[in-house]
Backbone as numpy.savetxt, mean C-alpha at the origin, in Angstrom:
# Nx Ny Nz CAx CAy CAz Cx Cy Cz
-4.80 -21.71 8.74 -4.72 -20.31 9.10 -3.27 -19.94 9.37
-2.80 -18.88 8.72 -1.44 -18.38 8.93 -1.39 -17.51 10.17
-0.23 -17.51 10.81 -0.02 -16.61 11.93 0.29 -15.22 11.39
-0.18 -14.20 12.09 0.13 -12.85 11.67 1.22 -12.25 12.56
1.83 -13.08 13.39 2.91 -12.61 14.24 4.06 -12.10 13.38
4.64 -11.00 13.76 5.76 -10.36 13.06 5.39 -9.80 11.69
4.09 -9.63 11.43 3.64 -9.07 10.16 3.00 -7.71 10.40
3.03 -6.89 9.36 2.40 -5.57 9.44 1.84 -5.23 8.06
0.62 -4.74 8.04 -0.01 -4.28 6.80 0.39 -2.82 6.59
0.92 -2.53 5.40 1.31 -1.17 5.02 0.37 -0.72 3.90
-0.36 0.34 4.13 -1.29 0.90 3.14 -0.68 2.21 2.62
-0.31 2.21 1.35 0.48 3.29 0.77 -0.39 4.20 -0.12
-0.43 5.47 0.19 -0.94 6.52 -0.69 -2.34 6.31 -1.26
-3.23 5.78 -0.47 -4.61 5.64 -0.94 -5.31 6.96 -0.60
-4.97 7.97 -1.39 -5.40 9.34 -1.14 -6.40 9.79 -2.19
-7.21 10.76 -1.80 -8.27 11.26 -2.68 -7.75 11.68 -4.06
-6.57 12.31 -4.12 -6.04 12.78 -5.39 -5.82 11.63 -6.38
-5.60 10.45 -5.87 -5.37 9.29 -6.73 -6.67 8.52 -6.98
-7.38 8.16 -5.93 -8.52 7.26 -6.10 -9.82 7.96 -6.48
-9.89 9.26 -6.27 -11.10 9.99 -6.65 -10.80 11.12 -7.63
-9.79 10.92 -8.46 -9.36 11.92 -9.43 -10.30 11.90 -10.63
-10.88 13.04 -10.95 -11.85 13.09 -12.06 -11.17 13.24 -13.42
-9.89 13.60 -13.44 -9.19 13.77 -14.71 -8.70 12.46 -15.31
-8.32 11.52 -14.47 -7.72 10.27 -14.93 -8.48 9.09 -14.35
-8.47 7.99 -15.07 -9.15 6.80 -14.60 -8.12 5.80 -14.08
-8.23 5.48 -12.82 -7.37 4.51 -12.17 -7.78 3.11 -12.65
-6.84 2.35 -13.14 -7.11 1.01 -13.64 -7.72 0.15 -12.53
-8.91 -0.37 -12.77 -9.62 -1.19 -11.78 -9.62 -0.52 -10.40
-9.74 0.80 -10.43 -9.60 1.60 -9.22 -10.59 1.27 -8.13
-11.86 1.14 -8.48 -12.87 0.84 -7.45 -12.71 -0.58 -6.92
-12.26 -1.49 -7.76 -12.00 -2.86 -7.31 -10.82 -2.86 -6.34
-9.75 -2.17 -6.70 -8.58 -2.11 -5.82 -8.94 -1.46 -4.49
-9.70 -0.37 -4.54 -10.10 0.33 -3.32 -10.94 -0.58 -2.43
-11.88 -1.29 -3.02 -12.71 -2.22 -2.25 -11.85 -3.33 -1.64
-10.90 -3.84 -2.41 -10.04 -4.91 -1.89 -9.15 -4.42 -0.76
-8.62 -3.22 -0.88 -7.81 -2.66 0.21 -8.67 -2.52 1.46
-9.91 -2.07 1.30 -10.83 -1.94 2.42 -11.09 -3.30 3.08
-11.27 -4.33 2.27 -11.53 -5.68 2.80 -10.30 -6.23 3.54
-9.11 -5.98 2.98 -7.88 -6.42 3.64 -7.72 -5.69 4.97
-7.99 -4.39 4.98 -7.94 -3.62 6.23 -8.91 -4.18 7.27
-10.11 -4.46 6.84 -11.13 -5.00 7.75 -10.65 -6.31 8.38
-10.08 -7.19 7.56 -9.59 -8.47 8.08 -8.39 -8.27 9.00
-7.46 -7.40 8.62 -6.30 -7.14 9.47 -6.75 -6.59 10.83
-7.72 -5.69 10.81 -8.24 -5.14 12.07 -8.92 -6.22 12.90
-9.62 -7.13 12.25 -10.33 -8.20 12.97 -9.38 -9.12 13.72
-8.18 -9.29 13.20 -7.22 -10.18 13.86 -6.12 -9.40 14.61
-6.29 -8.09 14.69 -5.34 -7.22 15.39 -3.94 -7.23 14.79
-3.86 -7.38 13.47 -2.58 -7.24 12.79 -2.20 -5.76 12.80
-0.97 -5.44 13.11 -0.57 -4.03 13.05 -0.76 -3.45 11.64
-1.20 -2.20 11.59 -1.46 -1.52 10.32 -0.77 -0.15 10.37
-0.13 0.20 9.27 0.52 1.50 9.13 0.06 2.10 7.81
-0.22 3.39 7.83 -0.59 4.12 6.62 0.56 5.03 6.21
0.73 5.15 4.90 1.71 6.05 4.32 0.94 7.10 3.52
1.33 8.35 3.67 0.61 9.46 3.02 1.62 10.36 2.31
1.51 10.41 0.98 2.41 11.26 0.20 2.08 12.72 0.44
3.12 13.53 0.64 2.95 14.95 0.93 3.91 15.76 0.08
3.40 16.84 -0.51 4.22 17.77 -1.30 3.92 19.19 -0.86
4.79 20.11 -1.25 4.62 21.51 -0.87 3.41 22.15 -1.55
3.11 21.73 -2.76 2.00 22.30 -3.53 1.26 21.18 -4.26
0.15 21.54 -4.88 -0.60 20.60 -5.71 -1.53 19.71 -4.92
-1.90 18.60 -5.53 -2.89 17.69 -4.96 -2.47 16.99 -3.69
-1.17 16.98 -3.42 -0.68 16.32 -2.20 -0.20 17.32 -1.15
-0.70 18.55 -1.25 -0.34 19.56 -0.26 -1.05 19.24 1.05
-0.27 19.20 2.12 -0.81 18.85 3.44 -2.05 19.67 3.76
-3.09 18.96 4.18 -4.31 19.60 4.63 -5.41 19.74 3.59
-5.07 19.74 2.32 -6.12 19.89 1.31 -6.90 18.57 1.16
-8.11 18.68 0.66 -8.99 17.51 0.55 -8.38 16.39 -0.29
-7.71 16.75 -1.37 -7.13 15.73 -2.26 -5.96 15.00 -1.60
-5.32 15.60 -0.61 -4.21 15.00 0.12 -4.68 13.95 1.12
-5.88 14.08 1.59 -6.39 13.19 2.64 -6.50 11.75 2.16
-6.35 10.84 3.11 -6.53 9.43 2.82 -8.01 9.20 2.51
-8.28 8.42 1.47 -9.66 8.18 1.03 -10.51 7.67 2.19
-11.73 8.18 2.33 -12.57 7.80 3.47 -12.89 6.30 3.51
-12.87 5.64 2.38 -13.17 4.20 2.34 -12.14 3.37 3.10
-10.95 3.93 3.28 -9.88 3.20 3.97 -9.23 4.05 5.06
-9.94 5.02 5.57 -9.38 5.96 6.55 -8.80 5.23 7.75
-7.63 5.70 8.21 -7.03 5.08 9.39 -7.81 5.39 10.66
-7.75 4.46 11.57 -8.30 4.70 12.90 -7.29 5.52 13.69
-7.72 6.13 14.75 -6.82 6.98 15.54 -5.63 6.21 16.11
-5.76 4.91 16.27 -4.68 4.09 16.81 -3.71 3.61 15.73
-4.00 3.89 14.48 -3.16 3.41 13.38 -2.27 4.56 12.89
-0.96 4.39 13.00 -0.06 5.49 12.65 -0.06 5.80 11.15
0.16 7.08 10.86 0.28 7.57 9.49 1.64 8.25 9.38
2.44 7.78 8.43 3.74 8.38 8.17 3.68 9.14 6.85
4.05 10.40 6.89 4.09 11.21 5.68 5.44 10.99 4.99
5.40 10.96 3.66 6.62 10.83 2.88 6.62 11.87 1.78
7.79 12.20 1.28 7.91 13.19 0.21 8.55 12.60 -1.04
8.85 11.31 -1.01 9.41 10.61 -2.16 8.59 9.34 -2.38
8.96 8.56 -3.39 8.26 7.29 -3.63 8.57 6.24 -2.57
9.62 6.42 -1.81 10.07 5.44 -0.83 9.43 5.70 0.54
8.63 4.77 0.99 7.94 4.93 2.28 8.89 4.93 3.46
10.14 4.51 3.25 11.12 4.46 4.34 11.98 5.73 4.42
12.18 6.40 3.29 13.12 7.51 3.22 12.62 8.73 4.00
13.37 9.10 5.02 13.07 10.27 5.85 11.70 10.20 6.52
11.30 8.99 6.87 10.07 8.80 7.64 10.44 7.98 8.89
9.52 7.82 9.78 9.76 7.00 10.97 9.31 5.56 10.78
9.04 5.16 9.54 8.48 3.83 9.30 9.38 2.70 9.80
10.65 2.73 9.46 11.51 1.62 9.85 11.62 1.50 11.36
11.77 2.61 12.05 11.83 2.58 13.51 10.57 2.00 14.11
9.43 2.38 13.54 8.15 1.86 14.03 8.06 0.35 13.80
8.45 -0.10 12.63 8.42 -1.54 12.33 9.35 -2.31 13.25
10.49 -1.73 13.58 11.40 -2.38 14.51 10.77 -2.51 15.88
10.09 -1.47 16.34 9.39 -1.53 17.63 8.32 -2.62 17.64
7.65 -2.79 16.50 6.63 -3.83 16.38 7.23 -5.23 16.29
8.49 -5.32 15.92 9.12 -6.61 15.67 8.70 -7.20 14.33
8.28 -6.34 13.41 7.80 -6.81 12.11 8.96 -7.34 11.27
8.71 -8.48 10.65 9.67 -9.09 9.74 9.09 -9.22 8.34
7.75 -9.26 8.26 7.08 -9.39 6.97 6.10 -8.24 6.80
6.15 -7.63 5.62 5.25 -6.53 5.31 4.27 -6.97 4.24
3.02 -6.69 4.48 1.97 -6.93 3.50 1.61 -5.56 2.97
1.76 -5.37 1.66 1.70 -4.04 1.07 0.55 -3.92 0.08
-0.20 -2.82 0.20 -1.29 -2.50 -0.73 -1.30 -0.99 -0.91
-1.90 -0.52 -2.00 -2.02 0.92 -2.17 -1.75 1.40 -3.59
-1.28 2.62 -3.68 -1.13 3.30 -4.96 0.27 3.91 -5.07
0.77 4.18 -6.11 0.63 3.71 -7.45 1.62 2.60 -7.70
1.21 1.64 -8.47 1.96 0.42 -8.69 3.44 0.65 -9.00
3.72 1.38 -10.07 5.10 1.51 -10.55 5.90 2.58 -9.83
5.27 3.34 -9.00 5.97 4.39 -8.26 6.15 3.99 -6.80
5.22 4.34 -5.97 5.40 4.18 -4.53 5.29 2.74 -4.05
4.49 1.93 -4.71 4.42 0.51 -4.31 5.73 -0.18 -4.67
6.16 -0.04 -5.92 7.41 -0.67 -6.34 8.60 -0.20 -5.51
8.73 1.11 -5.32 9.87 1.63 -4.57 9.85 1.16 -3.13
8.68 1.13 -2.53 8.55 0.66 -1.14 8.88 -0.82 -1.03
8.40 -1.62 -1.98 8.71 -3.06 -1.98 10.22 -3.27 -2.06
10.85 -2.61 -3.01 12.30 -2.82 -3.20 13.11 -2.28 -2.02
12.70 -1.16 -1.47 13.38 -0.61 -0.30 13.24 -1.56 0.89
12.04 -2.06 1.11 11.80 -3.00 2.22 12.62 -4.27 2.03
12.63 -4.80 0.81 13.42 -5.98 0.51 14.90 -5.73 0.84
15.41 -4.58 0.44 16.80 -4.24 0.71 17.12 -4.09 2.18
16.10 -3.86 2.99 16.27 -3.73 4.44 16.04 -5.06 5.15
15.79 -6.11 4.37 15.66 -7.44 4.96 14.26 -7.89 5.28
13.25 -7.12 4.90 11.88 -7.53 5.15 11.41 -8.51 4.08
10.58 -9.44 4.47 9.88 -10.28 3.50 8.62 -9.52 3.12
8.39 -9.36 1.83 7.25 -8.56 1.36 6.22 -9.43 0.65
4.97 -9.12 0.88 3.86 -9.70 0.16 3.01 -8.55 -0.34
2.76 -8.51 -1.64 1.92 -7.47 -2.23 0.53 -8.05 -2.45
-0.49 -7.31 -2.05 -1.87 -7.71 -2.34 -2.07 -7.47 -3.84
-2.12 -8.55 -4.59 -2.05 -8.46 -6.06 -3.24 -7.73 -6.68
-4.38 -7.75 -6.03 -5.55 -7.02 -6.54 -5.88 -5.82 -5.64
-4.88 -5.37 -4.89 -5.04 -4.25 -3.98 -4.05 -3.14 -4.25
-3.71 -2.93 -5.51 -2.89 -1.80 -5.93 -3.27 -1.46 -7.36
-2.93 -0.25 -7.79 -3.29 0.15 -9.15 -2.48 1.35 -9.59
-2.71 1.74 -10.85 -2.06 2.90 -11.43 -2.88 3.42 -12.60
-2.32 4.38 -13.30 -2.96 4.99 -14.46 -2.22 4.60 -15.73
-2.91 4.70 -16.87 -2.23 4.56 -18.16 -1.21 5.68 -18.27
-0.10 5.39 -18.96 0.87 6.44 -19.28 0.91 6.61 -20.79
1.74 7.50 -21.26 1.88 7.69 -22.70 2.53 6.48 -23.36
3.26 5.67 -22.60 4.02 4.56 -23.15 3.42 3.18 -22.92
2.61 3.05 -21.85 2.16 1.72 -21.46 0.81 1.82 -20.75
-0.03 0.82 -20.97 -1.32 0.82 -20.27 -1.11 0.43 -18.81
-2.02 0.87 -17.98 -1.96 0.52 -16.57 -2.06 -0.99 -16.38
-2.91 -1.64 -17.15 -3.04 -3.09 -17.03 -1.71 -3.78 -17.30
-1.02 -3.37 -18.35 0.27 -3.97 -18.66 1.31 -3.64 -17.60
1.25 -2.43 -17.05 2.19 -2.05 -15.99 1.99 -2.93 -14.76
0.75 -3.15 -14.38 0.47 -4.01 -13.22 0.99 -5.42 -13.48
0.72 -5.95 -14.64 1.20 -7.30 -14.98 2.73 -7.35 -14.97
3.35 -6.33 -15.52 4.81 -6.26 -15.55 5.38 -6.23 -14.13
4.80 -5.41 -13.27 5.32 -5.32 -11.91 5.12 -6.63 -11.15
4.00 -7.30 -11.38 3.81 -8.61 -10.75 4.92 -9.56 -11.18
5.26 -9.53 -12.45 6.33 -10.37 -12.97 7.68 -9.99 -12.33
7.93 -8.72 -12.18 9.19 -8.26 -11.59 9.30 -8.62 -10.11
8.22 -8.44 -9.35 8.27 -8.71 -7.91 8.32 -10.18 -7.59
7.48 -10.97 -8.25 7.26 -12.36 -7.89 8.55 -13.17 -7.98
8.92 -13.77 -6.88 10.11 -14.59 -6.83 11.40 -13.79 -6.69
11.31 -12.49 -6.71 12.49 -11.65 -6.56 12.39 -10.78 -5.30
11.44 -9.86 -5.32 11.34 -8.87 -4.25 10.15 -9.10 -3.33
9.14 -9.83 -3.81 7.91 -10.00 -3.02 7.13 -11.21 -3.50
6.30 -11.70 -2.61 5.29 -12.68 -2.99 4.03 -11.90 -3.36
3.14 -12.55 -4.08 1.85 -11.96 -4.43 0.75 -12.76 -3.74
-0.25 -12.07 -3.24 -1.39 -12.71 -2.59 -2.63 -11.87 -2.91
-3.69 -12.52 -3.39 -4.90 -11.76 -3.67 -5.73 -11.58 -2.39
-6.72 -10.74 -2.48 -7.54 -10.40 -1.31 -8.22 -11.61 -0.71
-8.81 -12.45 -1.54 -9.52 -13.63 -1.02 -8.58 -14.55 -0.25
-7.37 -14.73 -0.76 -6.40 -15.58 -0.07 -5.99 -14.95 1.26
-5.77 -13.64 1.26 -5.43 -12.96 2.51 -6.53 -13.19 3.55
-7.76 -12.99 3.14 -8.88 -13.13 4.08 -9.00 -14.56 4.60
-8.84 -15.53 3.71 -8.98 -16.93 4.14 -7.77 -17.39 4.97
-6.59 -16.88 4.69 -5.41 -17.33 5.42 -5.21 -16.64 6.75
-5.77 -15.46 6.92 -5.60 -14.72 8.17 -6.95 -14.54 8.86
-7.53 -15.67 9.26 -8.81 -15.63 9.99 -8.53 -15.68 11.48
-9.53 -15.29 12.22 -9.44 -15.40 13.69 -9.43 -16.83 14.10
């Protein structure tokens, strides 16, 4: 069993506009959502600190207060779990995230959420640049196909880019087995 001391789970942009979007199909979306829920459940069981990140824009699907902006009910934060709003892909930029992590004494971030090549990648690289050790839940993030590349290939590419450089990868089952009470 690994210690969860100095660790914090960061759940990025698991919002209705992404995970329950009827126009686009999120690659392995329901699997990723279920895995994020399972990781959250385990983190809560061992009292690991948890922080949520919520993308916010002036208009559109991420407009504050609209249903599509809300964090998906399957992974909704508890009242004791802070939510930091961001307006860019970087969970640290112009948010209180870093100050909060410093108060927690966090040195390692475990990251899950949406979208792989945007907010997950930017947050991983930003955290790495700030000296945090990052672990990405490998089956707890996803994205959409683009005009140039499939979502599956994008996820595989990002795993290749992060692994051994910016972050370690850990799947949901390993997280659950390594962080037991």
